[in-house]
Amino acid sequence: MSSTREPQYQDSIGMREQFGATNLGMVIALSWHEDPKRLAFTFARYKFVAKMFAGMERVLEVGCGDGFASRIVKQEVTHLTAVDFDPIFIRDAQERMRPEWAFDCKVHDMLEGPVSPGNFEGIYSLDVLEHIQPKDEDAFVGNAVNSLADHGSLIIGMPSLESQAYASPRSKAGHVNCKSAPDLKKLMQRFFHRVFMFSMNDEVVHTGFHPMAQYVIALCCDRK
């Protein structure tokens, strides 16, 4: 085994030789290739969820993609289930799963129904609702809500409507339902008594002036 010049870094060599190099997920790898700083934004969103849901027993992610960042939430919760409607992404996540960070990962389309109704203390969905046609958003949110336990909480994060003037062509192709912060809050208030809104610019989450936010997050509690 080769040795690092400073001994405190030797464990990094041992880990690589024991487990091999970690491969990026399919989606996250594309960001790393095209615009590496986007990884910081993605990880910050997952960290926000992880801190809000810390200590929860059962948490569900809706629209996990390749599941690469899901480990950040798994670090803070007992049991994580992650679903996506695309089998290619789920297979990619399962192939990279490590037993030390294992979570359930399976194919499910939230438009077709809830996941284990009433089973989850917390549910989150990041960068998904903007891909749902407006005519289907009530079904999507309603099925997510029906997956919640009685006193569960839901976090929805999405690019703001205002940010779309600066979005890439690939993003615009899939974004059919971006919302301003007031419109996202109005939607979530149809399902919850309490909706707390946050804004985000780059990796910074704040409660500032929402029309200048690139990303908006709704933390929803006390379901109707």
XYZ file of C-alpha atoms in Angstrom:
224
model
C 0.000 0.000 0.000
C 1.307 3.439 -0.868
C 1.595 6.025 1.895
C 0.525 9.643 2.099
C 3.126 12.162 3.235
C 0.879 13.127 6.181
C -0.329 10.068 8.151
C -3.811 11.434 8.953
C -4.728 10.993 5.284
C -3.690 7.344 5.083
C -7.265 6.202 5.752
C -8.306 7.627 2.379
C -5.990 5.164 0.636
C -7.209 2.303 2.787
C -10.827 3.112 2.000
C -10.148 3.237 -1.725
C -8.345 -0.110 -1.657
C -11.080 -1.733 0.447
C -14.176 -0.344 -1.300
C -12.894 1.052 -4.588
C -13.507 4.549 -5.919
C -17.018 5.952 -5.521
C -18.835 6.455 -8.805
C -21.070 9.475 -9.250
C -24.723 8.873 -10.072
C -25.871 9.362 -13.651
C -27.584 12.706 -13.047
C -25.019 14.102 -10.647
C -22.217 13.106 -13.044
C -23.788 15.208 -15.781
C -23.816 18.218 -13.464
C -20.185 17.535 -12.515
C -19.291 17.449 -16.210
C -21.234 20.530 -17.295
C -21.399 22.819 -14.250
C -19.625 21.447 -11.136
C -20.890 24.171 -8.782
C -24.429 22.803 -9.177
C -23.437 19.930 -6.893
C -23.064 22.443 -4.048
C -26.617 23.672 -4.672
C -28.025 20.142 -4.768
C -26.241 19.056 -1.608
C -27.405 22.192 0.232
C -31.040 21.359 -0.566
C -30.619 17.840 0.749
C -28.859 19.147 3.850
C -31.835 21.429 4.542
C -34.162 18.427 4.378
C -31.812 16.373 6.538
C -31.780 19.019 9.262
C -35.554 19.537 9.172
C -36.228 15.782 9.373
C -33.360 14.848 11.720
C -34.332 12.065 14.132
C -37.363 10.887 12.173
C -37.977 7.157 11.994
C -39.450 6.811 8.483
C -38.859 9.248 5.622
C -39.799 9.062 1.936
C -38.108 10.789 -0.993
C -40.293 11.292 -4.068
C -38.347 11.640 -7.302
C -34.905 10.567 -6.113
C -33.302 10.403 -9.563
C -30.000 8.554 -9.246
C -30.198 8.729 -5.432
C -26.659 10.051 -5.069
C -27.517 12.875 -2.643
C -30.086 10.831 -0.712
C -27.325 9.629 1.612
C -27.255 13.133 3.141
C -30.800 12.589 4.417
C -30.125 8.963 5.351
C -27.392 10.247 7.658
C -30.043 11.939 9.841
C -32.996 9.530 9.744
C -33.502 5.915 10.757
C -35.118 4.544 7.614
C -35.236 6.156 4.170
C -37.316 5.003 1.218
C -36.570 6.641 -2.142
C -38.763 6.311 -5.233
C -38.596 7.497 -8.819
C -40.757 6.757 -11.838
C -37.735 6.045 -14.083
C -36.349 2.472 -13.764
C -33.010 3.522 -15.275
C -32.277 5.878 -12.390
C -33.429 3.394 -9.758
C -31.196 0.700 -11.227
C -28.261 3.128 -11.174
C -28.921 3.943 -7.502
C -29.242 0.279 -6.558
C -26.005 -0.663 -8.318
C -24.074 1.924 -6.282
C -25.765 1.114 -2.937
C -23.386 0.540 -0.042
C -24.482 -1.562 2.969
C -23.154 1.100 5.339
C -25.598 3.629 3.830
C -28.363 1.366 2.574
C -31.883 2.659 1.959
C -34.901 1.257 0.131
C -34.950 2.355 -3.494
C -37.736 1.386 -5.880
C -39.755 2.405 -8.919
C -42.984 4.248 -8.200
C -44.988 6.925 -10.021
C -46.622 9.213 -7.459
C -49.340 10.083 -9.975
C -50.540 6.483 -9.739
C -51.047 6.428 -5.966
C -49.422 6.851 -2.546
C -46.518 4.845 -1.168
C -47.415 2.756 1.904
C -50.327 5.066 2.864
C -49.940 6.763 6.219
C -46.517 5.271 6.889
C -44.053 8.179 6.721
C -43.260 10.861 9.273
C -41.559 12.990 6.658
C -41.735 13.189 2.871
C -39.643 15.389 0.610
C -39.544 16.025 -3.108
C -36.817 18.211 -4.616
C -36.780 19.365 -8.239
C -39.806 17.254 -9.163
C -43.031 19.285 -9.007
C -41.862 21.540 -11.834
C -41.933 18.435 -14.083
C -45.580 17.665 -13.226
C -48.218 19.091 -15.546
C -50.474 21.632 -13.767
C -53.502 19.427 -14.390
C -51.786 16.611 -12.465
C -50.333 18.566 -9.539
C -53.272 17.923 -7.194
C -52.976 14.180 -7.785
C -49.206 14.294 -7.236
C -49.377 16.299 -4.011
C -52.486 14.460 -2.821
C -50.848 11.040 -3.179
C -47.768 12.322 -1.364
C -49.945 13.646 1.455
C -51.763 10.313 1.660
C -48.394 8.639 2.205
C -47.865 10.739 5.347
C -48.587 9.684 8.897
C -51.194 11.795 10.711
C -48.693 14.308 12.071
C -46.169 14.075 9.250
C -44.445 16.906 7.385
C -43.815 17.454 3.676
C -41.045 19.468 2.013
C -41.385 20.536 -1.625
C -38.512 22.314 -3.378
C -38.472 23.627 -6.936
C -36.867 26.262 -9.175
C -38.737 29.527 -8.948
C -40.775 30.846 -11.842
C -38.564 33.932 -11.820
C -35.422 31.823 -12.320
C -36.567 30.447 -15.660
C -35.272 33.446 -17.572
C -31.797 32.114 -16.742
C -32.444 28.365 -16.988
C -30.521 26.158 -19.387
C -32.261 24.765 -22.496
C -32.275 21.260 -20.963
C -33.918 22.534 -17.791
C -36.532 24.494 -19.687
C -37.418 21.399 -21.719
C -38.551 19.577 -18.576
C -39.868 22.486 -16.525
C -43.574 22.691 -17.266
C -44.855 23.898 -13.888
C -42.455 26.277 -12.133
C -44.071 28.526 -9.540
C -43.417 31.706 -7.641
C -43.233 31.386 -3.857
C -46.803 32.692 -3.314
C -48.232 30.257 -5.858
C -46.390 27.292 -4.349
C -47.647 28.282 -0.902
C -51.208 28.617 -2.221
C -51.044 25.103 -3.707
C -49.716 23.556 -0.509
C -52.293 25.365 1.618
C -54.956 23.292 -0.098
C -53.492 20.280 1.722
C -51.943 21.720 4.928
C -52.918 24.180 7.638
C -49.321 25.408 8.068
C -46.956 26.179 5.183
C -43.582 27.826 5.832
C -41.785 29.285 2.821
C -38.036 29.544 2.257
C -36.019 31.008 -0.598
C -32.698 29.854 -1.962
C -29.940 31.484 -3.998
C -27.110 29.173 -4.974
C -26.462 27.093 -1.831
C -27.850 29.671 0.640
C -31.310 29.037 2.150
C -32.990 32.161 3.510
C -36.310 33.936 4.061
C -35.495 36.895 1.860
C -37.236 38.607 -1.056
C -38.792 35.738 -2.992
C -38.949 37.352 -6.474
C -35.135 37.336 -6.480
C -34.890 33.692 -5.374
C -33.627 31.043 -7.765
C -35.327 28.284 -5.799
C -38.269 28.071 -3.411
C -38.993 25.558 -0.655
C -42.279 24.868 1.144
C -42.199 23.161 4.560
C -45.723 21.894 5.185
C -47.211 20.718 8.495
C -50.615 19.880 10.002
C -52.352 18.185 7.069
C -55.990 18.919 6.386
